[in-house]
Short mmCIF file of C-alpha atoms in Angstrom, two decimals:
data_model
loop_
_atom_site.label_atom_id
_atom_site.label_comp_id
_atom_site.label_asym_id
_atom_site.label_seq_id
_atom_site.Cartn_x
_atom_site.Cartn_y
_atom_site.Cartn_z
CA UNK A 10 19.52 -10.96 7.79
CA UNK A 11 20.56 -11.55 11.42
CA UNK A 12 18.48 -13.93 13.47
CA UNK A 13 16.36 -12.62 16.28
CA UNK A 14 16.92 -13.61 19.93
CA UNK A 15 15.75 -17.09 20.99
CA UNK A 16 13.18 -15.71 23.47
CA UNK A 17 11.20 -14.44 20.50
CA UNK A 18 10.04 -18.03 19.99
CA UNK A 19 7.72 -17.65 22.99
CA UNK A 20 5.77 -14.77 21.45
CA UNK A 21 3.08 -16.92 19.90
CA UNK A 22 2.24 -18.63 23.17
CA UNK A 23 1.53 -15.23 24.77
CA UNK A 24 -0.28 -13.33 22.03
CA UNK A 25 -1.10 -15.73 19.21
CA UNK A 26 0.66 -13.27 16.90
CA UNK A 27 3.95 -13.65 15.07
CA UNK A 28 5.64 -10.71 13.38
CA UNK A 29 8.19 -11.41 10.64
CA UNK A 30 10.17 -9.12 8.39
CA UNK A 31 12.18 -9.43 5.21
CA UNK A 32 15.21 -7.43 4.19
CA UNK A 33 13.41 -4.49 2.56
CA UNK A 34 12.86 -2.32 5.67
CA UNK A 35 13.92 -3.98 8.96
CA UNK A 36 14.05 -0.62 10.77
CA UNK A 37 10.32 -0.05 10.23
CA UNK A 38 9.58 -3.61 11.35
CA UNK A 39 11.49 -3.08 14.59
CA UNK A 40 9.59 0.17 15.26
CA UNK A 41 6.26 -1.59 14.72
CA UNK A 42 7.30 -4.50 16.93
CA UNK A 43 8.37 -2.17 19.74
CA UNK A 44 5.04 -0.33 19.64
CA UNK A 45 3.24 -3.67 19.88
CA UNK A 46 5.46 -4.76 22.75
CA UNK A 47 6.77 -7.72 20.76
CA UNK A 48 10.01 -9.10 19.44
CA UNK A 49 10.38 -9.97 15.79
CA UNK A 50 9.90 -13.69 15.26
CA UNK A 51 13.11 -15.52 14.28
CA UNK A 52 13.65 -16.15 10.58
CA UNK A 53 16.49 -16.05 8.11
CA UNK A 54 16.10 -14.50 4.65
CA UNK A 55 19.17 -14.60 2.43
CA UNK A 56 20.36 -14.86 -1.16
CA UNK A 57 22.66 -17.64 -2.29
CA UNK A 58 25.60 -17.11 -4.57
CA UNK A 59 23.39 -17.88 -7.55
CA UNK A 60 21.00 -15.09 -6.41
CA UNK A 61 18.24 -17.50 -5.36
CA UNK A 62 16.27 -16.46 -2.28
CA UNK A 63 16.15 -18.84 0.67
CA UNK A 64 13.96 -18.51 3.75
CA UNK A 65 14.18 -20.37 7.07
CA UNK A 66 11.34 -19.93 9.59
CA UNK A 67 12.93 -20.70 12.98
CA UNK A 68 9.77 -21.06 15.07
CA UNK A 69 6.45 -22.87 14.87
CA UNK A 70 3.67 -20.97 13.11
CA UNK A 71 1.03 -23.70 13.34
CA UNK A 72 -2.34 -22.19 14.20
CA UNK A 73 -0.86 -18.70 14.63
CA UNK A 74 -1.69 -15.34 13.04
CA UNK A 75 1.36 -14.36 11.00
CA UNK A 76 2.16 -10.78 9.98
CA UNK A 77 4.96 -10.20 7.47
CA UNK A 78 6.28 -6.66 7.03
CA UNK A 79 7.85 -6.17 3.61
CA UNK A 80 7.69 -2.98 1.59
CA UNK A 81 8.87 -1.94 -1.85
CA UNK A 82 12.57 -1.19 -2.02
CA UNK A 83 15.29 -0.35 -4.49
CA UNK A 84 15.66 -4.06 -5.31
CA UNK A 85 11.93 -4.43 -5.81
CA UNK A 86 11.89 -7.86 -7.48
CA UNK A 87 14.07 -9.35 -4.75
CA UNK A 88 11.72 -7.95 -2.10
CA UNK A 89 8.73 -9.49 -3.85
CA UNK A 90 10.36 -12.92 -4.04
CA UNK A 91 11.31 -12.77 -0.36
CA UNK A 92 7.70 -11.98 0.56
CA UNK A 93 6.26 -14.72 -1.65
CA UNK A 94 8.58 -17.39 -0.28
CA UNK A 95 8.02 -16.30 3.34
CA UNK A 96 4.25 -16.44 2.91
CA UNK A 97 4.39 -19.81 1.19
CA UNK A 98 6.62 -21.18 3.95
CA UNK A 99 4.07 -20.09 6.56
CA UNK A 100 1.21 -21.50 4.50
CA UNK A 101 2.82 -24.93 4.21
CA UNK A 102 3.55 -24.80 7.97
CA UNK A 103 -0.20 -24.50 8.73
CA UNK A 104 -0.40 -20.88 9.87
CA UNK A 105 -3.94 -19.82 10.83
CA UNK A 106 -3.77 -16.57 8.81
CA UNK A 107 -1.08 -14.75 6.85
CA UNK A 108 -1.31 -10.96 6.73
CA UNK A 109 1.07 -9.12 4.39
CA UNK A 110 1.95 -5.63 5.62
CA UNK A 111 3.20 -3.78 2.53
CA UNK A 112 3.30 -0.02 3.21
CA UNK A 113 4.34 0.70 -0.38
CA UNK A 114 2.88 -1.80 -2.84
CA UNK A 115 5.31 -2.31 -5.74
CA UNK A 116 4.05 -2.02 -9.32
CA UNK A 117 1.07 0.04 -8.12
CA UNK A 118 1.78 2.63 -10.82
CA UNK A 119 1.27 -0.05 -13.46
CA UNK A 120 -2.40 -0.68 -12.79
CA UNK A 121 -3.77 0.14 -16.25
CA UNK A 122 -3.43 -1.42 -19.66
CA UNK A 123 -0.92 0.51 -21.74
CA UNK A 124 -1.06 -0.19 -25.47
CA UNK A 125 0.19 -3.75 -26.05
CA UNK A 126 1.45 -4.17 -22.52
CA UNK A 127 -0.11 -5.80 -19.49
CA UNK A 128 -1.28 -4.98 -15.96
CA UNK A 129 1.60 -5.99 -13.64
CA UNK A 130 -0.32 -4.84 -10.53
CA UNK A 131 -2.94 -7.53 -11.21
CA UNK A 132 -0.23 -10.15 -11.72
CA UNK A 133 1.40 -9.24 -8.41
CA UNK A 134 -1.95 -9.45 -6.62
CA UNK A 135 -2.55 -12.92 -8.02
CA UNK A 136 0.91 -14.07 -6.94
CA UNK A 137 0.44 -12.79 -3.39
CA UNK A 138 -2.95 -14.48 -3.01
CA UNK A 139 -1.66 -17.73 -4.48
CA UNK A 140 1.30 -17.75 -2.09
CA UNK A 141 -1.08 -17.86 0.88
CA UNK A 142 -1.91 -14.26 1.80
CA UNK A 143 -5.26 -13.99 3.60
CA UNK A 144 -5.26 -10.22 4.25
CA UNK A 145 -3.35 -7.18 3.00
CA UNK A 146 -2.46 -4.03 4.91
CA UNK A 147 -1.03 -1.29 2.71
CA UNK A 148 -0.92 2.50 2.59
CA UNK A 149 -1.99 5.15 0.08
CA UNK A 150 -2.38 3.00 -3.00
CA UNK A 151 -1.59 4.85 -6.21
CA UNK A 152 -5.08 3.94 -7.45
CA UNK A 153 -7.92 2.75 -5.24
CA UNK A 154 -9.06 0.36 -7.96
CA UNK A 155 -6.04 -1.85 -7.20
CA UNK A 156 -7.95 -3.21 -4.21
CA UNK A 157 -10.22 -5.01 -6.67
CA UNK A 158 -7.27 -7.03 -8.01
CA UNK A 159 -7.03 -8.99 -4.76
CA UNK A 160 -9.18 -11.96 -3.76
CA UNK A 161 -8.66 -11.15 -0.07
CA UNK A 162 -9.64 -8.17 2.14
CA UNK A 163 -7.45 -5.07 1.73
CA UNK A 164 -6.88 -2.33 4.32
CA UNK A 165 -5.70 0.82 2.54
CA UNK A 166 -4.37 3.03 5.34
CA UNK A 167 -4.01 6.81 5.03
CA UNK A 168 -0.89 8.76 5.95
CA UNK A 169 -2.57 12.15 5.49
CA UNK A 170 -3.20 12.74 9.23
CA UNK A 171 0.54 12.49 9.90
CA UNK A 172 1.36 14.84 7.02
CA UNK A 173 -1.27 17.29 8.26
CA UNK A 174 0.27 17.21 11.71
CA UNK A 175 3.71 17.88 10.23
CA UNK A 176 2.40 20.91 8.35
CA UNK A 177 0.73 22.35 11.43
CA UNK A 178 3.66 21.75 13.79
CA UNK A 179 6.78 22.06 11.61
CA UNK A 180 5.95 24.71 8.99
CA UNK A 181 5.99 28.23 10.44
CA UNK A 182 3.15 30.46 9.28
CA UNK A 183 1.45 27.55 7.50
CA UNK A 184 -1.74 29.62 7.39
CA UNK A 185 -0.06 31.58 4.60
CA UNK A 186 0.50 28.39 2.58
CA UNK A 187 -1.21 27.08 -0.53
CA UNK A 188 -1.51 23.40 -1.45
CA UNK A 189 -0.26 22.70 -4.97
CA UNK A 190 -1.14 19.75 -7.21
CA UNK A 191 1.69 19.16 -9.65
CA UNK A 192 -0.76 17.90 -12.29
CA UNK A 193 -4.55 17.64 -12.65
CA UNK A 194 -4.37 13.94 -11.76
CA UNK A 195 -3.27 14.72 -8.20
CA UNK A 196 -5.74 17.60 -7.76
CA UNK A 197 -8.18 15.50 -5.76
CA UNK A 198 -5.54 14.54 -3.22
CA UNK A 199 -4.40 18.16 -2.95
CA UNK A 200 -7.98 19.38 -2.59
CA UNK A 201 -8.61 16.97 0.29
CA UNK A 202 -5.52 18.25 2.10
CA UNK A 203 -6.39 21.88 1.44
CA UNK A 204 -9.94 21.49 2.76
CA UNK A 205 -8.74 19.91 6.00
CA UNK A 206 -6.26 22.73 6.57
CA UNK A 207 -8.61 25.39 5.20
CA UNK A 208 -5.97 26.60 2.78
CA UNK A 209 -5.99 27.68 -0.83
CA UNK A 210 -5.46 25.33 -3.76
CA UNK A 211 -3.36 25.70 -6.90
CA UNK A 212 -2.99 23.30 -9.82
CA UNK A 213 -0.15 23.13 -12.31
CA UNK A 214 -1.62 22.50 -15.73
CA UNK A 215 0.24 21.39 -18.82
CA UNK A 216 2.88 18.79 -19.57
CA UNK A 217 6.61 19.24 -19.81
CA UNK A 218 7.11 15.94 -21.61
CA UNK A 219 5.19 13.72 -23.98
CA UNK A 220 2.44 11.77 -22.28
CA UNK A 221 2.73 8.01 -22.36
CA UNK A 222 -0.62 7.70 -24.10
CA UNK A 223 0.71 9.75 -27.03
CA UNK A 224 3.83 7.70 -27.64
CA UNK A 225 4.12 6.11 -31.05
CA UNK A 226 3.02 2.49 -30.92
CA UNK A 227 2.07 1.70 -34.52
CA UNK A 228 -1.66 2.08 -33.93
CA UNK A 229 -2.20 5.69 -34.97
CA UNK A 230 -5.04 6.55 -37.29
CA UNK A 231 -4.23 5.87 -40.97
CA UNK A 232 -2.78 8.72 -43.02
CA UNK A 233 -5.07 10.78 -45.21
CA UNK A 234 -6.16 8.96 -48.36
CA UNK A 235 -7.80 10.13 -51.53
CA UNK A 236 -11.23 8.64 -52.09
CA UNK A 237 -11.57 6.90 -55.47
CA UNK A 238 -13.69 8.48 -58.22
CA UNK A 239 -14.19 11.66 -56.18
CA UNK A 240 -10.74 13.10 -55.85
CA UNK A 241 -11.63 14.25 -52.33
CA UNK A 242 -9.04 14.03 -49.59
CA UNK A 243 -9.97 13.18 -46.04
CA UNK A 244 -9.20 15.92 -43.46
CA UNK A 245 -5.64 15.94 -42.15
CA UNK A 246 -5.40 14.40 -38.63
CA UNK A 247 -3.22 16.55 -36.38
CA UNK A 248 -1.59 15.41 -33.14
CA UNK A 249 -2.90 16.67 -29.84
CA UNK A 250 -1.24 19.85 -28.69
CA UNK A 251 -0.58 20.14 -24.98
CA UNK A 252 -1.08 23.52 -23.39
CA UNK A 253 2.02 25.26 -22.09
CA UNK A 254 2.73 24.58 -18.45
CA UNK A 255 0.91 27.06 -16.27
CA UNK A 256 -0.17 27.60 -12.65
CA UNK A 257 -3.89 27.88 -11.95
CA UNK A 258 -4.13 29.74 -8.64
CA UNK A 259 -2.35 32.47 -6.72
CA UNK A 260 0.99 31.54 -5.11
CA UNK A 261 2.61 34.98 -4.98
CA UNK A 262 4.12 35.79 -1.57
CA UNK A 263 3.00 32.47 -0.11
CA UNK A 264 4.37 29.09 0.97
CA UNK A 265 3.83 26.45 -1.73
CA UNK A 266 3.35 22.83 -0.62
CA UNK A 267 3.46 20.38 -3.55
CA UNK A 268 1.67 17.14 -2.63
CA UNK A 269 1.54 13.73 -4.28
CA UNK A 270 1.48 10.08 -3.25
CA UNK A 271 4.91 9.09 -4.63
CA UNK A 272 8.17 10.97 -5.12
CA UNK A 273 10.34 8.96 -7.49
CA UNK A 274 11.06 10.75 -10.74
CA UNK A 275 11.78 14.17 -9.27
CA UNK A 276 12.26 16.06 -12.52
CA UNK A 277 8.60 17.10 -12.56
CA UNK A 278 8.85 18.27 -8.94
CA UNK A 279 11.94 20.32 -9.76
CA UNK A 280 10.26 21.90 -12.79
CA UNK A 281 7.14 22.72 -10.78
CA UNK A 282 9.23 24.25 -8.01
CA UNK A 283 11.04 26.49 -10.48
CA UNK A 284 7.75 27.73 -11.90
CA UNK A 285 6.31 28.36 -8.44
CA UNK A 286 9.43 30.31 -7.54
CA UNK A 287 9.02 32.43 -10.66
CA UNK A 288 5.40 33.08 -9.70
CA UNK A 289 6.41 34.53 -6.34
CA UNK A 290 6.33 31.65 -3.85
CA UNK A 291 8.97 32.40 -1.22
CA UNK A 292 9.25 28.90 0.23
CA UNK A 293 8.53 25.54 -1.39
CA UNK A 294 7.87 22.15 0.20
CA UNK A 295 7.42 18.80 -1.56
CA UNK A 296 5.35 16.28 0.37
CA UNK A 297 4.43 12.67 -0.39
CA UNK A 298 3.68 9.38 1.35
CA UNK A 299 6.23 7.21 -0.43
CA UNK A 300 9.70 8.61 -1.02
CA UNK A 301 11.32 6.19 -3.47
CA UNK A 302 13.90 8.76 -4.65
CA UNK A 303 15.47 6.50 -7.24
CA UNK A 304 18.64 7.05 -9.26
CA UNK A 305 20.06 10.58 -8.91
CA UNK A 306 16.92 12.04 -7.32
CA UNK A 307 18.74 13.15 -4.12
CA UNK A 308 21.25 15.17 -6.11
CA UNK A 309 18.55 16.85 -8.21
CA UNK A 310 16.56 17.73 -5.12
CA UNK A 311 19.63 19.11 -3.37
CA UNK A 312 20.33 21.42 -6.33
CA UNK A 313 16.67 22.44 -6.82
CA UNK A 314 14.72 25.39 -5.44
CA UNK A 315 12.73 23.08 -3.15
CA UNK A 316 13.44 23.98 0.47
CA UNK A 317 12.26 20.75 2.11
CA UNK A 318 11.10 17.27 1.04
CA UNK A 319 8.76 15.53 3.50
CA UNK A 320 8.11 11.79 3.14
CA UNK A 321 7.09 8.97 5.44
CA UNK A 322 9.23 5.98 6.36
CA UNK A 323 7.06 3.59 4.34
CA UNK A 324 10.20 3.08 2.26
CA UNK A 325 13.75 3.09 3.55
CA UNK A 326 15.67 6.16 2.37
CA UNK A 327 18.47 6.54 4.88
CA UNK A 328 21.11 6.51 2.13
CA UNK A 329 19.26 9.23 0.21
CA UNK A 330 19.16 11.42 3.33
CA UNK A 331 22.95 11.35 3.44
CA UNK A 332 23.02 12.75 -0.09
CA UNK A 333 20.30 15.36 0.43
CA UNK A 334 19.92 17.19 3.74
CA UNK A 335 16.50 18.55 2.70
CA UNK A 336 14.75 15.19 3.18
CA UNK A 337 12.66 14.94 6.35
CA UNK A 338 10.95 11.78 7.58
CA UNK A 339 7.54 11.31 9.19
CA UNK A 340 7.19 8.12 11.22
CA UNK A 341 4.08 6.05 10.41
CA UNK A 342 4.95 2.97 12.47
CA UNK A 343 2.21 3.85 14.97
CA UNK A 344 -0.40 3.65 12.18
CA UNK A 345 0.77 0.20 11.09
CA UNK A 346 1.02 -1.10 14.64
CA UNK A 347 -2.53 0.05 15.43
CA UNK A 348 -3.82 -1.60 12.28
CA UNK A 349 -2.20 -4.87 13.36
CA UNK A 350 -3.52 -4.48 16.90
CA UNK A 351 -7.09 -3.87 15.71
CA UNK A 352 -6.94 -6.80 13.30
CA UNK A 353 -5.71 -9.14 16.01
CA UNK A 354 -8.25 -7.87 18.54
CA UNK A 355 -11.14 -8.39 16.12
CA UNK A 356 -9.85 -11.85 15.22
CA UNK A 357 -9.64 -12.83 18.89
CA UNK A 358 -13.19 -11.56 19.49
CA UNK A 359 -14.50 -13.66 16.62
CA UNK A 360 -12.74 -16.76 17.94
CA UNK A 361 -14.14 -16.12 21.43
CA UNK A 362 -17.67 -15.79 20.03
CA UNK A 363 -17.25 -19.01 18.06
CA UNK A 364 -16.15 -20.84 21.21
CA UNK A 365 -19.17 -19.53 23.13
CA UNK A 366 -21.48 -20.65 20.32
CA UNK A 367 -19.93 -24.11 20.35
CA UNK A 368 -20.45 -24.41 24.10
CA UNK A 369 -24.11 -23.35 23.77
CA UNK A 370 -24.69 -25.69 20.86
CA UNK A 371 -23.28 -28.63 22.81
CA UNK A 372 -26.19 -28.41 25.27
CA UNK A 373 -28.99 -27.37 22.92
CA UNK A 374 -29.38 -30.29 20.54
CA UNK A 375 -27.79 -32.49 17.96
CA UNK A 376 -25.76 -31.20 15.03
CA UNK A 377 -24.66 -32.47 11.68
CA UNK A 378 -21.35 -31.51 10.09
CA UNK A 379 -21.49 -30.80 6.36
CA UNK A 380 -18.38 -29.95 4.32
CA UNK A 381 -18.58 -26.67 2.46
CA UNK A 382 -16.97 -25.53 -0.80
CA UNK A 383 -14.69 -23.14 1.05
CA UNK A 384 -13.09 -25.99 2.94
CA UNK A 385 -14.67 -25.23 6.32
CA UNK A 386 -17.13 -27.27 8.34
CA UNK A 387 -20.66 -25.87 8.66
CA UNK A 388 -22.68 -27.19 11.58
CA UNK A 389 -26.42 -27.58 11.00
CA UNK A 390 -28.65 -28.19 13.98
CA UNK A 391 -31.14 -31.04 13.74
CA UNK A 392 -34.36 -30.30 15.59
CA UNK A 393 -35.40 -33.04 17.99
CA UNK A 394 -38.43 -33.83 20.13
CA UNK A 395 -37.67 -36.13 23.03
CA UNK A 396 -34.40 -37.05 21.32
CA UNK A 397 -36.30 -38.26 18.23
CA UNK A 398 -35.86 -36.50 14.87
CA UNK A 399 -38.91 -34.93 13.30
CA UNK A 400 -40.31 -36.40 10.11
CA UNK A 401 -39.69 -34.79 6.75
CA UNK A 402 -43.21 -33.40 6.74
CA UNK A 403 -42.72 -31.85 10.15
CA UNK A 404 -39.38 -30.44 9.06
CA UNK A 405 -41.02 -28.80 6.05
CA UNK A 406 -43.63 -27.27 8.32
#
C-alpha cells in the first residue's frame, strides 16, 4: 500500500496514539483518522512474488498506544496474516498497547463445534492474542459468546443506532413497516429493532435447504435390528421433517424490512423476499451490519424482488455497488473513532492518576518493589516510625 506522508511521524509526540491500517479497508481507516484529526501512521504492507506478507513500520512505536484497523475482506486469510504480522512488529518494537480494530471479525460464523470439525473462531482469537493484541474493538459479533475466546478485553460495538436512523430518515412511511427475521435464529435481533421503532414483527419459519446439523456424517443412529430370541424389531428411526417455509405475522400491504447481522449468501434473502412479496408486502428492504456479498451475490440481488439493500461500511463493497445499484451504505466511522477516542482518554486518565500516586508516595514513606507474575512492578509501602522500620510483631498488629 502507499506510504503515508512523512509528517505523520510526529503524531505520536502530540497524542501518544498511532493509527495504522492494512490493505483490507483503507478507505474506512482514512475516515476514522480524519474524524480523530490524525494522519495514518506510515507503514508498508505488501505481498512478495511468493505471496508472503511483509510489513515495514516506518515510525517509532516505543511506548505508544497503537491502533490497527483491519477488517475481514474477500481475501480473508491474507487480511488475517497482515494483521498478525503488523501486531507482532509493534510488539517487538516495544509498543505500550496494541489495539486491534476489526469491524467484521473473520470466522465469527464458525464459533461452534460442528461434527468432527473444530472451532476456527477460537483459533483466530488465540493467534491474535499471541501476536501481541492487548484489546479488541469489533462490531456486532455473530455470537456474543465469541468474546469469551479472547484473553484480552473486547469492545463489541453496536451498529443498530445507525440503522435505526437510516430507517427513520430514508424510508418513507416507515411507520407502516414491519421488521422481518429471516429465520428464528435472528428473531431476537429483529425484535430488538422492532421494539425501538415500535413496529410489528414477523418471523419466517421453516428451512429451504438441509440444515448443517442434519448432514450425513457417519454418526447417525444404528439401523433397526432384530433382538435375538424375541423376534422383535426396534422402532424405525425417521429423519426430522422440517416444516414448510412460512411467514408468522402480517405483512400484507406493508413495508417489509429483513434484518440480520451478515449478508453473504443471499439466496435465503432472495427466497424470503419472494415469499414476502407473495404475502402482500409492497416494498422490501434487506438490512445488515456486515455486507460481505461474496461470489455472485450482487447479481442475484439485482435480479431479486428486494428494492434496497442497506449495509454499513464495516467491509469494503465498492466493487459490489457497481454491479448492484440497490446497495446503500451507512457510514459507521464515527462510532469507531469515538471508541478509539474514549479508550485513549481513559488510558491517559489512568496514567495521570498513576503519576499523581507516584508523586504522593515519594513524600509519604519508603517503598519496596516486588516483581509480580504478570510482569509488572508492585510497590508495597513499608511503614516507618522516625525512619525506623517496625518490628514483625508491630507489623502483625
